[in-house]
CSV table of C-alpha atoms in Angstrom, one decimal:
chain,number,residue,atom,x,y,z
A,1254,MET,CA,-12.6,-28.7,-3.9
A,1255,SER,CA,-12.5,-30.0,-0.3
A,1256,LEU,CA,-9.8,-31.2,2.0
A,1257,PRO,CA,-8.9,-34.7,1.0
A,1258,LEU,CA,-8.9,-35.8,4.7
A,1259,THR,CA,-11.0,-37.1,7.4
A,1260,LEU,CA,-9.6,-35.6,10.6
A,1261,ASP,CA,-10.6,-34.9,14.1
A,1262,GLN,CA,-12.3,-31.5,13.8
A,1263,ARG,CA,-11.0,-30.4,17.2
A,1264,GLU,CA,-7.5,-30.2,15.6
A,1265,PHE,CA,-8.6,-27.1,13.8
A,1266,SER,CA,-10.0,-25.3,16.9
A,1267,CYS,CA,-8.1,-23.3,19.5
A,1268,ARG,CA,-11.2,-22.6,21.6
A,1269,ALA,CA,-13.1,-24.6,24.2
A,1270,GLY,CA,-16.5,-24.7,22.5
A,1271,PRO,CA,-19.1,-23.1,20.3
A,1272,ARG,CA,-19.7,-20.2,22.6
A,1273,GLU,CA,-16.1,-19.2,22.7
A,1274,GLU,CA,-15.9,-19.6,18.9
A,1275,LEU,CA,-18.9,-17.3,18.4
A,1276,VAL,CA,-17.5,-14.7,20.8
A,1277,GLY,CA,-14.1,-14.8,19.1
A,1278,GLU,CA,-15.6,-14.5,15.6
A,1279,ILE,CA,-17.9,-11.5,16.6
A,1280,ILE,CA,-15.0,-9.6,18.2
A,1281,GLN,CA,-12.6,-10.3,15.3
A,1282,LYS,CA,-15.2,-9.1,12.8
A,1283,ILE,CA,-15.9,-5.9,14.7
A,1284,SER,CA,-12.2,-5.1,15.1
A,1285,ALA,CA,-11.5,-5.9,11.5
A,1286,SER,CA,-14.4,-3.6,10.4
A,1287,LEU,CA,-13.0,-0.7,12.4
A,1288,SER,CA,-9.5,-1.2,11.0
A,1289,ILE,CA,-10.9,-1.3,7.4
A,1290,LEU,CA,-12.8,1.9,8.0
A,1291,GLY,CA,-9.8,3.6,9.4
A,1292,SER,CA,-7.5,2.6,6.6
A,1293,VAL,CA,-10.1,3.5,4.0
A,1294,TYR,CA,-10.3,7.0,5.4
A,1295,ILE,CA,-6.5,7.3,5.2
A,1296,VAL,CA,-6.5,6.1,1.6
A,1297,ALA,CA,-9.3,8.4,0.7
A,1298,ASP,CA,-7.5,11.4,2.2
A,1299,VAL,CA,-4.3,10.7,0.3
A,1300,VAL,CA,-6.1,10.0,-3.0
A,1301,ARG,CA,-8.1,13.2,-2.6
A,1302,LYS,CA,-4.9,15.2,-2.4
A,1303,LEU,CA,-3.6,13.5,-5.5
A,1304,ARG,CA,-6.8,14.1,-7.4
A,1305,ASN,CA,-6.7,17.8,-6.4
A,1306,GLY,CA,-3.2,18.1,-7.7
A,1307,LYS,CA,-1.7,18.6,-4.2
A,1308,LYS,CA,1.9,17.3,-3.6
A,1309,THR,CA,2.3,14.3,-1.3
A,1310,ASP,CA,5.4,13.6,0.7
A,1311,PRO,CA,7.0,10.2,1.6
A,1312,TYR,CA,5.2,10.0,4.9
A,1313,GLN,CA,1.8,10.2,3.2
A,1314,ARG,CA,2.8,7.7,0.5
A,1315,ILE,CA,4.1,5.3,3.1
A,1316,ILE,CA,1.0,5.5,5.2
A,1317,LEU,CA,-1.0,5.0,1.9
A,1318,GLY,CA,0.9,1.7,1.3
A,1319,LEU,CA,0.5,0.7,5.0
A,1320,SER,CA,-3.3,1.3,4.8
A,1321,ILE,CA,-3.7,-0.7,1.5
A,1322,PHE,CA,-2.0,-3.7,3.0
A,1323,ASP,CA,-4.0,-3.3,6.2
A,1324,ILE,CA,-7.2,-3.3,4.2
A,1325,LEU,CA,-6.2,-6.7,2.7
A,1326,PHE,CA,-5.2,-8.1,6.0
A,1327,SER,CA,-8.3,-6.9,7.9
A,1328,PHE,CA,-10.7,-7.9,5.2
A,1329,ILE,CA,-9.4,-11.5,5.3
A,1330,LEU,CA,-9.8,-11.5,9.1
A,1331,PHE,CA,-13.3,-10.1,8.7
A,1332,LEU,CA,-14.3,-13.0,6.4
A,1333,GLY,CA,-12.7,-15.4,9.0
A,1334,THR,CA,-14.4,-18.8,9.1
A,1335,TRP,CA,-16.8,-18.0,6.3
A,1336,ILE,CA,-14.2,-19.1,3.8
A,1337,THR,CA,-12.5,-21.8,5.8
A,1338,PRO,CA,-13.2,-25.4,4.7
A,1339,GLU,CA,-16.5,-26.8,5.8
A,1340,GLU,CA,-14.8,-30.0,6.8
A,1341,THR,CA,-13.1,-28.3,9.7
A,1342,GLY,CA,-16.4,-28.2,11.5
A,1343,TRP,CA,-15.6,-24.6,12.6
A,1344,LEU,CA,-18.6,-22.3,13.4
A,1345,MET,CA,-20.0,-20.8,10.2
A,1346,ALA,CA,-17.3,-22.5,8.0
A,1347,VAL,CA,-18.7,-22.9,4.5
A,1348,GLY,CA,-15.6,-22.6,2.3
A,1349,ASN,CA,-13.3,-25.2,0.6
A,1350,THR,CA,-9.6,-25.8,-0.1
A,1351,SER,CA,-9.5,-23.2,-2.8
A,1352,SER,CA,-11.1,-20.4,-0.7
A,1353,CYS,CA,-8.7,-21.5,2.2
A,1354,THR,CA,-5.7,-21.0,-0.1
A,1355,VAL,CA,-7.0,-17.6,-1.2
A,1356,GLN,CA,-7.5,-16.6,2.4
A,1357,GLY,CA,-4.1,-17.7,3.4
A,1358,PHE,CA,-2.4,-15.9,0.5
A,1359,PHE,CA,-3.9,-12.5,1.3
A,1360,HIS,CA,-3.5,-13.1,5.0
A,1361,ILE,CA,0.2,-13.4,4.7
A,1362,LEU,CA,0.5,-10.7,1.9
A,1363,GLY,CA,-1.4,-8.2,4.0
A,1364,TRP,CA,0.4,-9.1,7.2
A,1365,VAL,CA,4.0,-8.9,5.8
A,1366,GLY,CA,3.2,-5.8,3.9
A,1367,GLU,CA,1.8,-4.1,7.0
A,1368,ILE,CA,4.8,-5.0,9.0
A,1369,GLY,CA,7.2,-3.7,6.3
A,1370,TYR,CA,5.4,-0.4,5.9
A,1371,GLN,CA,5.2,0.1,9.6
A,1372,MET,CA,9.0,-0.1,9.8
A,1373,ALA,CA,9.3,2.3,6.9
A,1374,LEU,CA,7.0,4.8,8.7
A,1375,THR,CA,9.2,4.6,11.7
A,1376,LEU,CA,12.4,5.0,9.6
A,1377,ASN,CA,10.9,8.1,7.9
A,1378,ILE,CA,10.2,9.8,11.2
A,1379,LEU,CA,13.6,8.8,12.7
A,1380,VAL,CA,15.7,10.3,9.9
A,1381,LEU,CA,13.6,13.4,9.8
A,1382,ILE,CA,14.3,14.2,13.4
A,1383,VAL,CA,17.6,12.6,14.3
A,1384,PHE,CA,19.5,12.9,11.0
A,1385,GLU,CA,17.7,16.1,10.1
A,1386,TRP,CA,16.7,15.0,6.6
A,1387,ASN,CA,13.8,16.6,4.8
A,1388,GLN,CA,11.1,14.7,3.0
A,1389,GLU,CA,12.7,15.5,-0.4
A,1390,LYS,CA,16.0,13.9,0.6
A,1391,PHE,CA,14.2,10.9,1.9
A,1392,ALA,CA,12.2,10.5,-1.3
A,1393,LYS,CA,15.3,10.8,-3.4
A,1394,LYS,CA,17.6,8.5,-1.5
A,1395,VAL,CA,15.5,5.6,0.0
A,1396,GLU,CA,11.7,5.8,-0.6
A,1397,LYS,CA,11.6,4.0,-4.0
A,1398,GLN,CA,13.8,1.2,-2.7
A,1399,LEU,CA,11.7,0.8,0.4
A,1400,HIS,CA,8.5,0.4,-1.6
A,1401,ILE,CA,10.2,-2.2,-3.9
A,1402,ILE,CA,11.6,-4.2,-1.0
A,1403,ILE,CA,8.4,-4.3,1.0
A,1404,ILE,CA,6.2,-5.3,-1.9
A,1405,ALA,CA,8.6,-7.9,-3.2
A,1406,LEU,CA,9.1,-9.4,0.3
A,1407,ALA,CA,5.3,-9.6,0.9
A,1408,LEU,CA,4.7,-11.2,-2.4
A,1409,THR,CA,7.5,-13.7,-1.9
A,1410,MET,CA,6.3,-14.7,1.6
A,1411,ALA,CA,2.8,-15.1,0.2
A,1412,ILE,CA,3.7,-17.1,-2.9
A,1413,ILE,CA,6.1,-19.7,-1.5
A,1414,PRO,CA,3.4,-21.6,0.5
A,1415,LEU,CA,1.4,-22.0,-2.7
A,1416,PHE,CA,4.0,-24.4,-4.1
A,1417,PHE,CA,3.8,-26.7,-1.1
A,1418,GLN,CA,0.1,-26.7,-0.3
A,1419,SER,CA,0.9,-25.0,3.0
A,1420,TYR,CA,-2.2,-22.8,3.3
A,1421,ASN,CA,-4.4,-24.8,5.7
A,1422,PRO,CA,-6.9,-24.1,8.4
A,1423,ARG,CA,-5.8,-23.2,11.9
A,1424,CYS,CA,-7.9,-21.6,14.7
A,1425,GLY,CA,-10.7,-20.4,12.5
A,1426,ASN,CA,-8.5,-18.9,9.7
A,1427,CYS,CA,-6.4,-20.3,6.9
A,1428,THR,CA,-2.7,-19.5,7.1
A,1429,ILE,CA,0.7,-21.2,6.8
A,1430,GLU,CA,0.0,-24.5,8.5
A,1431,VAL,CA,0.7,-28.2,8.2
A,1432,ILE,CA,-2.0,-30.9,8.6
A,1433,PHE,CA,-1.1,-34.1,10.3
A,1434,ASP,CA,-2.9,-37.4,10.4
A,1435,GLU,CA,-2.2,-40.8,11.9
A,1436,CYS,CA,-0.1,-43.2,10.0
A,1437,ASN,CA,1.8,-46.4,10.8
A,1438,SER,CA,5.5,-46.6,11.2
A,1439,THR,CA,7.6,-49.7,10.3
A,1440,ASP,CA,7.2,-51.2,13.8
A,1441,ASP,CA,3.4,-50.8,13.6
A,1442,GLU,CA,3.3,-48.1,16.2
A,1443,GLU,CA,0.9,-45.2,15.5
A,1444,GLU,CA,2.5,-41.9,14.8
A,1445,LEU,CA,1.6,-38.6,13.1
A,1446,CYS,CA,2.5,-37.9,9.5
A,1447,VAL,CA,2.3,-34.8,7.3
A,1448,VAL,CA,-0.6,-35.3,4.9
A,1449,ARG,CA,-0.8,-31.7,3.5
A,1450,GLY,CA,1.8,-28.9,3.5
A,1451,ASN,CA,5.5,-28.9,4.1
A,1452,LEU,CA,6.7,-28.8,7.7
A,1453,THR,CA,10.2,-27.3,6.9
A,1454,VAL,CA,8.6,-24.5,4.8
A,1455,ALA,CA,6.0,-23.8,7.5
A,1456,ASN,CA,8.6,-23.6,10.2
A,1457,VAL,CA,11.0,-21.4,8.2
A,1458,LEU,CA,8.3,-19.0,7.2
A,1459,PHE,CA,6.9,-18.9,10.7
A,1460,PHE,CA,10.4,-18.1,12.1
A,1461,ILE,CA,10.9,-15.4,9.4
A,1462,GLY,CA,7.4,-13.9,10.0
A,1463,PHE,CA,7.7,-13.6,13.8
A,1464,SER,CA,11.3,-12.4,13.5
A,1465,MET,CA,9.9,-9.6,11.4
A,1466,VAL,CA,7.4,-8.8,14.1
A,1467,PHE,CA,10.0,-8.7,16.9
A,1468,ILE,CA,12.4,-6.7,14.6
A,1469,MET,CA,9.6,-4.2,14.0
A,1470,LEU,CA,8.9,-3.9,17.7
A,1471,ILE,CA,12.6,-3.5,18.6
A,1472,PHE,CA,13.2,-1.0,15.8
A,1473,GLY,CA,10.2,1.0,16.9
A,1474,THR,CA,11.3,1.1,20.5
A,1475,VAL,CA,14.9,2.0,19.6
A,1476,ALA,CA,13.7,4.7,17.2
A,1477,MET,CA,11.3,6.2,19.8
A,1478,VAL,CA,14.0,6.3,22.5
A,1479,TRP,CA,16.5,7.8,20.0
A,1480,VAL,CA,14.1,10.5,18.9
A,1481,TYR,CA,13.1,11.3,22.5
A,1482,VAL,CA,16.7,11.7,23.6
A,1483,HIS,CA,17.5,13.8,20.5
A,1484,VAL,CA,14.5,16.2,21.1
A,1485,ARG,CA,15.3,16.4,24.8
A,1486,ARG,CA,18.8,17.5,24.0
A,1487,GLN,CA,17.4,20.1,21.6
A,1488,GLU,CA,15.1,21.3,24.2
A,1489,THR,CA,17.9,21.7,26.8
A,1490,LYS,CA,20.0,23.6,24.2
A,1491,THR,CA,17.1,25.8,23.3
A,1492,LYS,CA,16.5,26.8,26.9
A,1493,ARG,CA,20.2,27.3,27.6
A,1494,TYR,CA,21.0,29.6,24.6
A,1495,ASN,CA,17.5,31.0,24.3
A,1496,PHE,CA,17.2,30.3,20.5
A,1497,ARG,CA,14.6,32.1,18.6
A,1498,GLY,CA,13.1,32.2,15.1
A,1499,VAL,CA,13.8,29.2,12.8
A,1500,GLN,CA,15.6,27.1,15.4
A,1501,ARG,CA,12.8,27.4,17.9
A,1502,ASP,CA,10.2,26.6,15.2
A,1503,ASN,CA,12.3,23.5,14.1
A,1504,HIS,CA,12.3,22.3,17.7
A,1505,ARG,CA,8.6,22.8,18.0
A,1506,GLU,CA,8.1,20.7,14.9
A,1507,SER,CA,10.4,18.0,16.2
A,1508,LYS,CA,8.4,17.7,19.4
A,1509,ARG,CA,5.2,17.4,17.3
A,1510,ILE,CA,6.7,14.6,15.2
A,1511,ARG,CA,8.0,12.9,18.3
A,1512,LYS,CA,4.5,12.7,19.7
A,1513,ILE,CA,3.3,11.2,16.4
A,1514,LEU,CA,6.0,8.5,16.6
A,1515,LEU,CA,5.2,7.8,20.2
A,1516,LEU,CA,1.5,7.2,19.4
A,1517,TYR,CA,2.3,5.0,16.4
A,1518,THR,CA,4.6,2.9,18.6
A,1519,ILE,CA,2.0,2.6,21.4
A,1520,SER,CA,-0.5,1.4,18.7
A,1521,LEU,CA,2.1,-1.1,17.5
A,1522,TYR,CA,2.6,-2.6,21.0
A,1523,LEU,CA,-1.1,-2.8,21.6
A,1524,CYS,CA,-1.8,-4.6,18.3
A,1525,TRP,CA,1.3,-6.8,17.9
A,1526,GLY,CA,3.6,-6.5,20.9
A,1527,ILE,CA,1.4,-8.3,23.5
A,1528,PHE,CA,0.2,-10.7,20.8
A,1529,ALA,CA,3.7,-11.7,19.8
A,1530,ALA,CA,4.7,-12.2,23.5
A,1531,MET,CA,1.6,-14.4,24.0
A,1532,VAL,CA,2.3,-16.5,20.9
A,1533,ALA,CA,6.0,-17.0,22.0
A,1534,LEU,CA,4.9,-18.0,25.6
A,1535,GLU,CA,2.3,-20.5,24.2
A,1536,SER,CA,4.8,-21.9,21.7
A,1537,LEU,CA,7.3,-22.6,24.5
A,1538,GLY,CA,4.5,-24.1,26.6
A,1539,SER,CA,5.6,-22.1,29.6
A,1540,ILE,CA,2.3,-20.5,30.4
A,1541,GLN,CA,-1.5,-21.0,29.8
A,1542,ILE,CA,-3.1,-17.7,28.8
A,1543,VAL,CA,-6.4,-16.9,30.5
A,1544,TYR,CA,-9.4,-17.0,28.0
A,1545,GLY,CA,-10.4,-13.3,28.6
A,1546,ILE,CA,-6.9,-12.1,28.0
A,1547,ARG,CA,-6.6,-14.2,24.8
A,1548,VAL,CA,-9.8,-12.7,23.5
A,1549,VAL,CA,-8.6,-9.1,24.0
A,1550,PHE,CA,-5.0,-9.4,22.8
A,1551,LYS,CA,-5.3,-12.2,20.2
A,1552,GLU,CA,-8.8,-11.5,18.7
A,1553,ALA,CA,-9.6,-7.8,19.4
A,1554,PHE,CA,-6.4,-5.9,19.1
A,1555,PRO,CA,-4.3,-7.3,16.2
A,1556,PRO,CA,-6.9,-6.3,13.5
A,1557,LEU,CA,-7.2,-2.8,15.0
A,1558,LEU,CA,-3.9,-1.3,13.7
A,1559,GLY,CA,-5.6,0.5,10.8
A,1560,PHE,CA,-8.1,2.1,13.2
A,1561,PHE,CA,-5.4,3.3,15.5
A,1562,ASN,CA,-3.3,4.6,12.6
A,1563,MET,CA,-6.3,6.6,11.4
A,1564,LEU,CA,-6.6,8.3,14.9
A,1565,VAL,CA,-2.9,9.2,14.8
A,1566,TYR,CA,-2.9,10.3,11.1
A,1567,PHE,CA,-5.8,12.7,11.6
A,1568,LEU,CA,-4.8,14.0,15.0
A,1569,PRO,CA,-2.8,17.0,13.7
A,1570,LYS,CA,-5.9,18.1,11.6
A,1571,CYS,CA,-8.2,17.7,14.6
A,1572,LEU,CA,-5.8,19.7,16.8
A,1573,LYS,CA,-5.6,22.5,14.2
A,1574,TYR,CA,-9.4,22.5,13.9
A,1575,GLN,CA,-9.7,22.8,17.6
A,1576,GLN,CA,-7.3,25.8,17.6
A,1577,ASP,CA,-9.2,27.5,14.8
A,1578,HIS,CA,-12.5,26.8,16.6
A,1579,PRO,CA,-12.0,27.4,20.3
A,1580,GLY,CA,-14.4,25.7,22.6
A,1581,THR,CA,-15.0,22.7,20.3
A,1582,TRP,CA,-14.1,19.1,21.2
A,1583,LEU,CA,-12.6,18.4,17.7
């Protein structure tokens, strides 16, 4: 199948020329490869524990779900223009309408699932420290419901565009997009008409998707501040009353978890915070982003979340190894 259209190929491009297209594709593929590698390491670690009969907690099962969705999302970004329709004229584009639809489906599925599990990860850390839950309580009260909601939401967001032919090429990838072409109005003046996709569906899903991104960022920021203030109060109380034993150990563990949440939140802002801000500014037409900044924060960083998550996930093990083997870097 191919796009049943003959359109200006520049409509599908968001870059100035072939050189910019090539640079963008190379950077995106490198970042996506690193993210896939990081997420695969996390999945392998959790699966190895399960195969060895070790017990896993909600944190590990949530990071497992996050990594699986990240692999889907990053792999689709790695394929990039290779499966976009050849008719777009995009560099290295050899796909068709069917491959474009598949790419769009897994793009949205992985993206929404990744956002959902990132918020679940933040929630897990928040209730452990601030509300003093343990992992058993979290598993019993909310974990199952979280998995169901996240997976159902991701599938719903990915399936809806299929019914409206709304997976179309845009900027080197296929995602939720509407294709316009020239048509004639009743007074014979040229105007643009939708020839593939549904504009209302695309706008609504775009709004929902980026609302989720901003909710994720706001929730992560609030949780980080809340956890920091809580641990700080614990620290003041510990120094004032000179707590020992279990209470001091609990405070030390809270500080360790706080650092983990801080690192996850920083990764989130690097990958999605700046990206979302740039998309919002460009959508409003209030600013023109410099090419170099676009490449870094719209091509390089968004696919890297899995790689950053791997660094944070394995950090405690690396620090423990360093303690057990003084003088080593890891």
